[in-house]
Amino acid sequence: MASKRSRLLFEVLHSYGLSETEVDIAGELKKEKVWLLQNKKTGERCVLKRLNEDKTPFPILLHSKLYETGFHVPKMIRTKTKQLYVQRKNHYYYLMEYVPSSGGKPSFQQRIEWLARFHKDSLFDDWIDPHPPSFPEPTDILKAHREKTADLQKQAEAVNNGTALSHIMKQMAQLAAKSYALLEKSDLAGFCREAAKRKAICHGDYNSNNLLLAENNNVMMIDFDRAYYGLPLDDFRFLLISLTRNPKNNVVKRLRSLFEIYFSICPLYASYQSVYLADAMFPHVFYSEIIGQETRKRATGSQPPLDLLIRLAEQERKKFAFLSDLSKSEGSRT
C-alpha cells in the first residue's frame, strides 16, 4: 500500500500528466524535499523538489527566468496547464530535468566564474517577487561588521596575556579593526544604491555542491531555495570563506583568481571593489572558528586546538597582506 507521502507526490505528478504506472519514485535525494523519478519505459529521470510555502515561489520563478535567458540551470518542466509549480499542503512542488554528474567536481576557478556569471545574468527589468524588498542600508552593513569586530576584541581580552593564543587573538582583532576602518572609508553607500537599482539577486547558498559538472562537462548551477534580493557581496564573501577555509590551500593564488576572474566577468561592481576588498580583509575564517569553538567549549568544556588557530591565523595574515597590496594598487589606478 502506498504511503501517505507517496500518494501526495503522485497527486502532484498527476498535474504534470504523470501517473504511478508511468514513473517510479527511484529515491529520496534529500529527506522530504527532493525526489528522483524514473520513467518506467524509457528510463529517463527527473527531479521533483518541495519548497516551503513561507519562502514564496521566488526561487522557482528565478530558476525559470535563468533558464529562459540561457543560463546553465536544469530545464524546468511545466504542468499540463503550463504552470511552473503545484501548490499542495503549504508547500510548492516543481519538476525539472535530472542532470547526470560526471563524477568530478568543478575547479575553484569554475566556481568563481559561475558566481560572477550568475550575478551578471540574474539582473531583470522587473521584480520577480510582487513585493519589492528593502535592500540593506550602509548602516546595517557597518553595524554587523562592527559587532563581529567587537566579538573578536572581547575574545582577545578574555585570553591570558603573554600566551601564544593571546598574541594570535590580538592580531586577529587588529586585522578586524583595520578592515572595519577601510569599509567605513569605502563607497559602501554607492554600492548599496547600485545593487538596489540593478535589483541584484544573491544565490544564498553557493557551495561546491550547488555547482554541478555534468557528464558532457557542462557546468550547471542548482538549488536556489535560499536566493534573495540583496548585495552580491554576500555571495562573494561566502565563496571567499569557502575557498580559503582550508589552511592547506594557497590563499594568495585563490584570492588573486577570485578578484581577477570575478570582476573580469562581472564588471558591474568593479568601481566598488574597495568595498569587496575591505570586507574580504576581515578574518572571516578565523572568526567563524573561534566563535564556533567558544560555543563548543561552553557545551563540552574542551579547549580549542591551538595548532588549528595558529594555521588559520597565518592564513588570515597572508590574506590581509595580499589584499592590502591589491587595495593600494587599485587606489593608485583610480
mmCIF file of C-alpha atoms in Angstrom:
data_model
loop_
_atom_site.group_PDB
_atom_site.id
_atom_site.type_symbol
_atom_site.label_atom_id
_atom_site.label_comp_id
_atom_site.label_asym_id
_atom_site.label_seq_id
_atom_site.Cartn_x
_atom_site.Cartn_y
_atom_site.Cartn_z
ATOM 1 C CA MET A 1 0.000 0.000 0.000
ATOM 2 C CA ALA A 2 1.360 3.430 -0.948
ATOM 3 C CA SER A 3 2.388 5.694 1.901
ATOM 4 C CA LYS A 4 0.665 8.987 2.606
ATOM 5 C CA ARG A 5 3.769 10.805 1.335
ATOM 6 C CA SER A 6 3.955 8.874 -1.950
ATOM 7 C CA ARG A 7 0.209 9.371 -2.521
ATOM 8 C CA LEU A 8 0.723 13.118 -2.198
ATOM 9 C CA LEU A 9 3.703 13.010 -4.573
ATOM 10 C CA PHE A 10 1.714 11.150 -7.217
ATOM 11 C CA GLU A 11 -1.135 13.607 -6.754
ATOM 12 C CA VAL A 12 1.373 16.341 -7.590
ATOM 13 C CA LEU A 13 2.776 14.378 -10.531
ATOM 14 C CA HIS A 14 -0.736 13.921 -11.916
ATOM 15 C CA SER A 15 -0.715 17.695 -12.539
ATOM 16 C CA TYR A 16 2.232 17.046 -14.880
ATOM 17 C CA GLY A 17 0.349 14.296 -16.705
ATOM 18 C CA LEU A 18 2.375 11.567 -14.994
ATOM 19 C CA SER A 19 0.801 8.535 -13.338
ATOM 20 C CA GLU A 20 2.009 5.826 -10.971
ATOM 21 C CA THR A 21 2.023 3.385 -13.898
ATOM 22 C CA GLU A 22 4.474 5.602 -15.814
ATOM 23 C CA VAL A 23 7.035 6.686 -13.203
ATOM 24 C CA ASP A 24 8.756 5.291 -10.142
ATOM 25 C CA ILE A 25 9.972 7.283 -7.158
ATOM 26 C CA ALA A 26 13.510 5.970 -7.562
ATOM 27 C CA GLY A 27 14.959 7.648 -4.494
ATOM 28 C CA GLU A 28 14.799 10.444 -1.952
ATOM 29 C CA LEU A 29 17.792 12.718 -2.630
ATOM 30 C CA LYS A 30 17.055 14.992 0.316
ATOM 31 C CA LYS A 31 14.738 13.926 3.101
ATOM 32 C CA GLU A 32 11.180 15.067 2.368
ATOM 33 C CA LYS A 33 12.487 17.741 -0.008
ATOM 34 C CA VAL A 34 13.938 16.226 -3.198
ATOM 35 C CA TRP A 35 12.969 13.040 -5.039
ATOM 36 C CA LEU A 36 14.460 11.267 -8.047
ATOM 37 C CA LEU A 37 11.843 9.956 -10.502
ATOM 38 C CA GLN A 38 12.347 7.465 -13.314
ATOM 39 C CA ASN A 39 10.209 6.732 -16.349
ATOM 40 C CA LYS A 40 9.436 3.006 -16.240
ATOM 41 C CA LYS A 41 9.545 2.611 -20.019
ATOM 42 C CA THR A 42 12.318 4.912 -21.192
ATOM 43 C CA GLY A 43 14.481 5.004 -18.083
ATOM 44 C CA GLU A 44 14.614 8.809 -18.307
ATOM 45 C CA ARG A 45 14.907 10.584 -14.965
ATOM 46 C CA CYS A 46 13.751 13.878 -13.498
ATOM 47 C CA VAL A 47 13.788 15.572 -10.111
ATOM 48 C CA LEU A 48 10.838 16.699 -8.001
ATOM 49 C CA LYS A 49 11.535 19.373 -5.383
ATOM 50 C CA ARG A 50 9.472 20.676 -2.499
ATOM 51 C CA LEU A 51 9.721 24.237 -1.233
ATOM 52 C CA ASN A 52 8.166 25.596 1.940
ATOM 53 C CA GLU A 53 5.305 27.962 1.210
ATOM 54 C CA ASP A 54 6.659 30.554 3.659
ATOM 55 C CA LYS A 55 9.541 31.167 1.255
ATOM 56 C CA THR A 56 7.156 32.171 -1.585
ATOM 57 C CA PRO A 57 7.737 30.767 -5.088
ATOM 58 C CA PHE A 58 10.577 33.261 -5.697
ATOM 59 C CA PRO A 59 13.297 30.542 -6.053
ATOM 60 C CA ILE A 60 11.169 28.685 -8.600
ATOM 61 C CA LEU A 61 10.445 31.823 -10.625
ATOM 62 C CA LEU A 62 14.133 32.766 -10.505
ATOM 63 C CA HIS A 63 15.130 29.307 -11.767
ATOM 64 C CA SER A 64 12.666 29.657 -14.632
ATOM 65 C CA LYS A 65 13.904 33.159 -15.533
ATOM 66 C CA LEU A 66 17.500 31.948 -15.599
ATOM 67 C CA TYR A 67 16.605 29.031 -17.854
ATOM 68 C CA GLU A 68 14.755 31.329 -20.239
ATOM 69 C CA THR A 69 17.830 33.545 -20.577
ATOM 70 C CA GLY A 70 20.036 30.542 -21.411
ATOM 71 C CA PHE A 71 21.822 30.387 -18.076
ATOM 72 C CA HIS A 72 23.108 26.910 -17.201
ATOM 73 C CA VAL A 73 20.390 25.520 -14.942
ATOM 74 C CA PRO A 74 18.369 22.310 -15.309
ATOM 75 C CA LYS A 75 15.344 22.584 -17.602
ATOM 76 C CA MET A 76 12.078 23.106 -15.746
ATOM 77 C CA ILE A 77 9.044 21.009 -16.690
ATOM 78 C CA ARG A 78 5.658 22.704 -16.757
ATOM 79 C CA THR A 79 2.353 21.204 -15.650
ATOM 80 C CA LYS A 80 -0.431 20.223 -18.059
ATOM 81 C CA THR A 81 -1.800 23.751 -17.623
ATOM 82 C CA LYS A 82 1.635 25.315 -18.287
ATOM 83 C CA GLN A 83 2.248 26.255 -14.637
ATOM 84 C CA LEU A 84 5.736 26.266 -13.102
ATOM 85 C CA TYR A 85 4.739 24.634 -9.823
ATOM 86 C CA VAL A 86 1.987 22.849 -7.942
ATOM 87 C CA GLN A 87 0.802 24.070 -4.543
ATOM 88 C CA ARG A 88 -0.195 21.403 -2.022
ATOM 89 C CA LYS A 89 -0.469 21.393 1.786
ATOM 90 C CA ASN A 90 1.524 24.585 2.450
ATOM 91 C CA HIS A 91 4.290 23.630 0.002
ATOM 92 C CA TYR A 92 5.304 24.320 -3.579
ATOM 93 C CA TYR A 93 6.355 21.374 -5.748
ATOM 94 C CA TYR A 94 8.213 21.761 -9.024
ATOM 95 C CA LEU A 95 9.730 19.387 -11.558
ATOM 96 C CA MET A 96 12.986 19.647 -13.507
ATOM 97 C CA GLU A 97 15.292 17.552 -15.628
ATOM 98 C CA TYR A 98 17.845 15.329 -13.900
ATOM 99 C CA VAL A 99 21.436 16.315 -14.716
ATOM 100 C CA PRO A 100 23.822 13.318 -14.561
ATOM 101 C CA SER A 101 27.098 14.181 -12.894
ATOM 102 C CA SER A 102 30.462 13.456 -14.497
ATOM 103 C CA GLY A 103 31.653 12.295 -11.082
ATOM 104 C CA GLY A 104 34.099 15.177 -10.823
ATOM 105 C CA LYS A 105 33.929 18.493 -9.025
ATOM 106 C CA PRO A 106 34.160 21.944 -10.613
ATOM 107 C CA SER A 107 37.528 23.635 -10.085
ATOM 108 C CA PHE A 108 37.768 26.611 -7.771
ATOM 109 C CA GLN A 109 38.232 28.799 -10.877
ATOM 110 C CA GLN A 110 34.943 27.485 -12.286
ATOM 111 C CA ARG A 111 33.202 28.206 -9.002
ATOM 112 C CA ILE A 112 34.396 31.821 -9.195
ATOM 113 C CA GLU A 113 33.457 32.125 -12.870
ATOM 114 C CA TRP A 114 29.910 30.893 -12.389
ATOM 115 C CA LEU A 115 29.196 33.052 -9.383
ATOM 116 C CA ALA A 116 30.255 36.060 -11.472
ATOM 117 C CA ARG A 117 28.073 34.861 -14.353
ATOM 118 C CA PHE A 118 25.128 34.436 -12.002
ATOM 119 C CA HIS A 119 25.483 37.960 -10.595
ATOM 120 C CA LYS A 120 25.764 39.355 -14.136
ATOM 121 C CA ASP A 121 22.931 37.348 -15.691
ATOM 122 C CA SER A 122 20.379 37.393 -12.853
ATOM 123 C CA LEU A 123 19.527 41.074 -13.313
ATOM 124 C CA PHE A 124 15.982 41.506 -14.615
ATOM 125 C CA ASP A 125 13.967 44.606 -15.518
ATOM 126 C CA ASP A 126 11.030 43.608 -13.342
ATOM 127 C CA TRP A 127 10.909 42.359 -9.772
ATOM 128 C CA ILE A 128 10.331 38.616 -9.655
ATOM 129 C CA ASP A 129 8.656 38.913 -6.281
ATOM 130 C CA PRO A 130 5.479 41.039 -6.426
ATOM 131 C CA HIS A 131 6.585 42.883 -3.289
ATOM 132 C CA PRO A 132 9.972 44.596 -3.846
ATOM 133 C CA PRO A 133 12.211 44.006 -0.814
ATOM 134 C CA SER A 134 14.132 46.560 1.209
ATOM 135 C CA PHE A 135 17.826 46.407 0.382
ATOM 136 C CA PRO A 136 20.340 46.711 3.251
ATOM 137 C CA GLU A 137 21.472 50.197 4.197
ATOM 138 C CA PRO A 138 25.171 51.018 4.680
ATOM 139 C CA THR A 139 24.492 51.449 8.400
ATOM 140 C CA ASP A 140 23.234 47.842 8.549
ATOM 141 C CA ILE A 141 26.411 46.517 6.918
ATOM 142 C CA LEU A 142 28.683 48.578 9.152
ATOM 143 C CA LYS A 143 26.782 47.585 12.271
ATOM 144 C CA ALA A 144 27.168 43.853 11.528
ATOM 145 C CA HIS A 145 30.854 44.343 10.757
ATOM 146 C CA ARG A 146 31.378 46.392 13.917
ATOM 147 C CA GLU A 147 29.679 43.771 16.091
ATOM 148 C CA LYS A 148 31.907 40.998 14.730
ATOM 149 C CA THR A 149 34.970 43.167 15.325
ATOM 150 C CA ALA A 150 33.823 43.755 18.911
ATOM 151 C CA ASP A 151 33.311 40.000 19.356
ATOM 152 C CA LEU A 152 36.916 39.324 18.379
ATOM 153 C CA GLN A 153 38.177 42.076 20.667
ATOM 154 C CA LYS A 154 36.170 40.660 23.555
ATOM 155 C CA GLN A 155 37.550 37.182 22.882
ATOM 156 C CA ALA A 156 41.107 38.603 22.808
ATOM 157 C CA GLU A 157 40.648 40.374 26.127
ATOM 158 C CA ALA A 158 39.416 37.152 27.755
ATOM 159 C CA VAL A 159 42.674 35.297 27.000
ATOM 160 C CA ASN A 160 45.599 35.456 29.450
ATOM 161 C CA ASN A 161 48.298 37.894 28.325
ATOM 162 C CA GLY A 162 51.655 36.536 27.245
ATOM 163 C CA THR A 163 50.307 33.270 25.828
ATOM 164 C CA ALA A 164 50.561 32.227 22.187
ATOM 165 C CA LEU A 165 46.770 32.348 21.899
ATOM 166 C CA SER A 166 46.677 35.870 23.363
ATOM 167 C CA HIS A 167 49.135 37.079 20.733
ATOM 168 C CA ILE A 168 47.115 35.500 17.920
ATOM 169 C CA MET A 169 43.800 36.842 19.187
ATOM 170 C CA LYS A 170 45.139 40.394 19.453
ATOM 171 C CA GLN A 171 46.478 40.192 15.896
ATOM 172 C CA MET A 172 43.135 38.998 14.548
ATOM 173 C CA ALA A 173 41.276 41.726 16.446
ATOM 174 C CA GLN A 174 43.632 44.298 14.915
ATOM 175 C CA LEU A 175 43.009 42.953 11.403
ATOM 176 C CA ALA A 176 39.271 43.143 12.027
ATOM 177 C CA ALA A 177 39.530 46.762 13.214
ATOM 178 C CA LYS A 178 41.599 47.750 10.154
ATOM 179 C CA SER A 179 39.085 46.032 7.892
ATOM 180 C CA TYR A 180 36.247 47.967 9.518
ATOM 181 C CA ALA A 181 38.095 51.278 9.153
ATOM 182 C CA LEU A 182 38.614 50.636 5.428
ATOM 183 C CA LEU A 183 34.987 49.642 4.965
ATOM 184 C CA GLU A 184 33.910 52.914 6.585
ATOM 185 C CA LYS A 185 36.051 54.852 4.075
ATOM 186 C CA SER A 186 34.802 52.892 1.044
ATOM 187 C CA ASP A 187 31.825 53.918 -1.085
ATOM 188 C CA LEU A 188 29.536 51.482 0.681
ATOM 189 C CA ALA A 189 26.542 53.794 0.252
ATOM 190 C CA GLY A 190 27.068 53.924 -3.515
ATOM 191 C CA PHE A 191 27.428 50.156 -3.679
ATOM 192 C CA CYS A 192 24.160 49.608 -1.775
ATOM 193 C CA ARG A 193 22.333 52.054 -4.069
ATOM 194 C CA GLU A 194 23.756 50.370 -7.174
ATOM 195 C CA ALA A 195 22.725 46.882 -6.022
ATOM 196 C CA ALA A 196 19.184 48.081 -5.269
ATOM 197 C CA LYS A 197 18.954 49.913 -8.604
ATOM 198 C CA ARG A 198 20.037 46.791 -10.503
ATOM 199 C CA LYS A 199 17.681 44.548 -8.453
ATOM 200 C CA ALA A 200 20.670 42.366 -7.555
ATOM 201 C CA ILE A 201 19.999 38.767 -6.535
ATOM 202 C CA CYS A 202 22.097 36.526 -4.281
ATOM 203 C CA HIS A 203 22.181 32.749 -4.606
ATOM 204 C CA GLY A 204 22.261 32.490 -0.816
ATOM 205 C CA ASP A 205 23.879 29.042 -0.615
ATOM 206 C CA TYR A 206 26.654 28.992 -3.177
ATOM 207 C CA ASN A 207 28.683 25.979 -2.096
ATOM 208 C CA SER A 208 30.564 23.309 -4.041
ATOM 209 C CA ASN A 209 27.519 21.004 -4.043
ATOM 210 C CA ASN A 210 25.375 23.555 -5.874
ATOM 211 C CA LEU A 211 27.551 23.752 -8.968
ATOM 212 C CA LEU A 212 27.452 20.502 -10.921
ATOM 213 C CA LEU A 213 29.898 19.231 -13.505
ATOM 214 C CA ALA A 214 27.648 17.293 -15.866
ATOM 215 C CA GLU A 215 28.595 14.258 -17.961
ATOM 216 C CA ASN A 216 29.074 16.475 -21.028
ATOM 217 C CA ASN A 217 31.397 18.691 -18.916
ATOM 218 C CA ASN A 218 28.835 21.489 -18.919
ATOM 219 C CA VAL A 219 28.540 23.325 -15.631
ATOM 220 C CA MET A 220 25.073 23.557 -14.064
ATOM 221 C CA MET A 221 24.046 25.738 -11.129
ATOM 222 C CA ILE A 222 21.301 24.378 -8.874
ATOM 223 C CA ASP A 223 19.401 24.937 -5.631
ATOM 224 C CA PHE A 224 18.050 28.475 -5.458
ATOM 225 C CA ASP A 225 15.936 27.754 -2.380
ATOM 226 C CA ARG A 226 17.764 30.421 -0.352
ATOM 227 C CA ALA A 227 18.036 33.019 -3.118
ATOM 228 C CA TYR A 228 17.053 36.581 -2.256
ATOM 229 C CA TYR A 229 17.351 40.178 -3.399
ATOM 230 C CA GLY A 230 20.430 41.613 -1.753
ATOM 231 C CA LEU A 231 24.062 42.614 -2.001
ATOM 232 C CA PRO A 232 26.195 40.370 -4.272
ATOM 233 C CA LEU A 233 28.917 40.937 -1.681
ATOM 234 C CA ASP A 234 27.165 38.324 0.485
ATOM 235 C CA ASP A 235 27.734 35.557 -2.086
ATOM 236 C CA PHE A 236 31.259 36.809 -2.762
ATOM 237 C CA ARG A 237 32.140 36.620 0.955
ATOM 238 C CA PHE A 238 30.585 33.157 1.253
ATOM 239 C CA LEU A 239 32.704 31.927 -1.655
ATOM 240 C CA LEU A 240 35.857 33.608 -0.321
ATOM 241 C CA ILE A 241 35.438 31.806 3.001
ATOM 242 C CA SER A 242 34.855 28.506 1.224
ATOM 243 C CA LEU A 243 37.961 28.913 -0.948
ATOM 244 C CA THR A 244 40.247 29.853 1.948
ATOM 245 C CA ARG A 245 38.865 27.753 4.796
ATOM 246 C CA ASN A 246 41.450 25.001 4.423
ATOM 247 C CA PRO A 247 44.898 26.211 5.623
ATOM 248 C CA LYS A 248 46.491 23.819 3.104
ATOM 249 C CA ASN A 249 45.153 25.852 0.174
ATOM 250 C CA ASN A 250 47.306 28.558 -1.405
ATOM 251 C CA VAL A 251 45.402 31.584 -0.143
ATOM 252 C CA VAL A 252 47.173 34.159 -2.347
ATOM 253 C CA LYS A 253 46.615 32.131 -5.522
ATOM 254 C CA ARG A 254 42.947 31.688 -4.746
ATOM 255 C CA LEU A 255 42.375 35.307 -3.779
ATOM 256 C CA ARG A 256 44.113 36.560 -6.908
ATOM 257 C CA SER A 257 41.889 34.327 -9.031
ATOM 258 C CA LEU A 258 38.798 35.362 -7.078
ATOM 259 C CA PHE A 259 39.238 39.076 -7.705
ATOM 260 C CA GLU A 260 40.595 38.768 -11.247
ATOM 261 C CA ILE A 261 38.029 36.289 -12.571
ATOM 262 C CA TYR A 262 35.024 37.716 -10.751
ATOM 263 C CA PHE A 263 35.466 41.342 -11.847
ATOM 264 C CA SER A 264 36.540 40.443 -15.394
ATOM 265 C CA ILE A 265 33.252 38.558 -15.908
ATOM 266 C CA CYS A 266 31.070 40.805 -13.758
ATOM 267 C CA PRO A 267 32.483 44.333 -14.112
ATOM 268 C CA LEU A 268 29.176 45.858 -12.939
ATOM 269 C CA TYR A 269 30.541 46.416 -9.448
ATOM 270 C CA ALA A 270 34.209 46.976 -10.346
ATOM 271 C CA SER A 271 34.031 50.618 -9.272
ATOM 272 C CA TYR A 272 33.110 49.385 -5.777
ATOM 273 C CA GLN A 273 36.000 46.939 -5.498
ATOM 274 C CA SER A 274 37.203 48.826 -2.402
ATOM 275 C CA VAL A 275 34.061 47.596 -0.626
ATOM 276 C CA TYR A 276 34.822 43.986 -1.565
ATOM 277 C CA LEU A 277 38.455 44.358 -0.528
ATOM 278 C CA ALA A 278 37.675 45.918 2.851
ATOM 279 C CA ASP A 279 35.113 43.244 3.661
ATOM 280 C CA ALA A 280 37.454 40.467 2.487
ATOM 281 C CA MET A 281 40.236 41.697 4.801
ATOM 282 C CA PHE A 282 38.194 40.765 7.842
ATOM 283 C CA PRO A 283 39.478 37.439 9.297
ATOM 284 C CA HIS A 284 36.238 35.641 8.453
ATOM 285 C CA VAL A 285 37.509 32.060 8.677
ATOM 286 C CA PHE A 286 39.318 32.630 11.973
ATOM 287 C CA TYR A 287 36.268 34.425 13.367
ATOM 288 C CA SER A 288 33.939 31.538 12.422
ATOM 289 C CA GLU A 289 36.285 29.017 14.017
ATOM 290 C CA ILE A 290 36.832 30.930 17.262
ATOM 291 C CA ILE A 291 33.110 31.668 17.724
ATOM 292 C CA GLY A 292 32.207 28.065 16.931
ATOM 293 C CA GLN A 293 34.841 26.750 19.327
ATOM 294 C CA GLU A 294 33.626 29.056 22.062
ATOM 295 C CA THR A 295 30.158 27.564 21.659
ATOM 296 C CA ARG A 296 31.569 24.024 21.789
ATOM 297 C CA LYS A 297 33.704 24.939 24.791
ATOM 298 C CA ARG A 298 30.643 26.054 26.745
ATOM 299 C CA ALA A 299 28.869 22.840 25.774
ATOM 300 C CA THR A 300 31.704 20.350 26.393
ATOM 301 C CA GLY A 301 34.327 22.196 28.429
ATOM 302 C CA SER A 302 37.017 21.323 25.870
ATOM 303 C CA GLN A 303 39.690 23.833 24.880
ATOM 304 C CA PRO A 304 40.090 24.921 21.233
ATOM 305 C CA PRO A 305 43.030 23.271 19.404
ATOM 306 C CA LEU A 306 45.797 25.861 19.335
ATOM 307 C CA ASP A 307 47.574 24.363 16.320
ATOM 308 C CA LEU A 308 44.494 24.897 14.122
ATOM 309 C CA LEU A 309 44.118 28.503 15.276
ATOM 310 C CA ILE A 310 47.818 29.124 14.541
ATOM 311 C CA ARG A 311 47.407 27.818 10.971
ATOM 312 C CA LEU A 312 44.233 29.817 10.393
ATOM 313 C CA ALA A 313 45.839 32.989 11.793
ATOM 314 C CA GLU A 314 48.782 32.578 9.436
ATOM 315 C CA GLN A 315 46.331 32.146 6.552
ATOM 316 C CA GLU A 316 44.491 35.303 7.610
ATOM 317 C CA ARG A 317 47.737 37.311 7.815
ATOM 318 C CA LYS A 318 48.734 36.227 4.308
ATOM 319 C CA LYS A 319 45.266 37.097 3.058
ATOM 320 C CA PHE A 320 45.326 40.544 4.675
ATOM 321 C CA ALA A 321 48.796 41.356 3.312
ATOM 322 C CA PHE A 322 47.842 40.359 -0.229
ATOM 323 C CA LEU A 323 44.554 42.270 -0.149
ATOM 324 C CA SER A 324 46.253 45.339 1.331
ATOM 325 C CA ASP A 325 48.693 45.409 -1.589
ATOM 326 C CA LEU A 326 45.826 44.858 -4.020
ATOM 327 C CA SER A 327 43.871 47.679 -2.399
ATOM 328 C CA LYS A 328 46.829 50.060 -2.753
ATOM 329 C CA SER A 329 47.309 49.145 -6.418
ATOM 330 C CA GLU A 330 43.596 49.654 -7.077
ATOM 331 C CA GLY A 331 43.706 53.005 -5.290
ATOM 332 C CA SER A 332 46.633 54.204 -7.408
ATOM 333 C CA ARG A 333 44.674 53.433 -10.602
ATOM 334 C CA THR A 334 41.609 55.413 -9.586
#
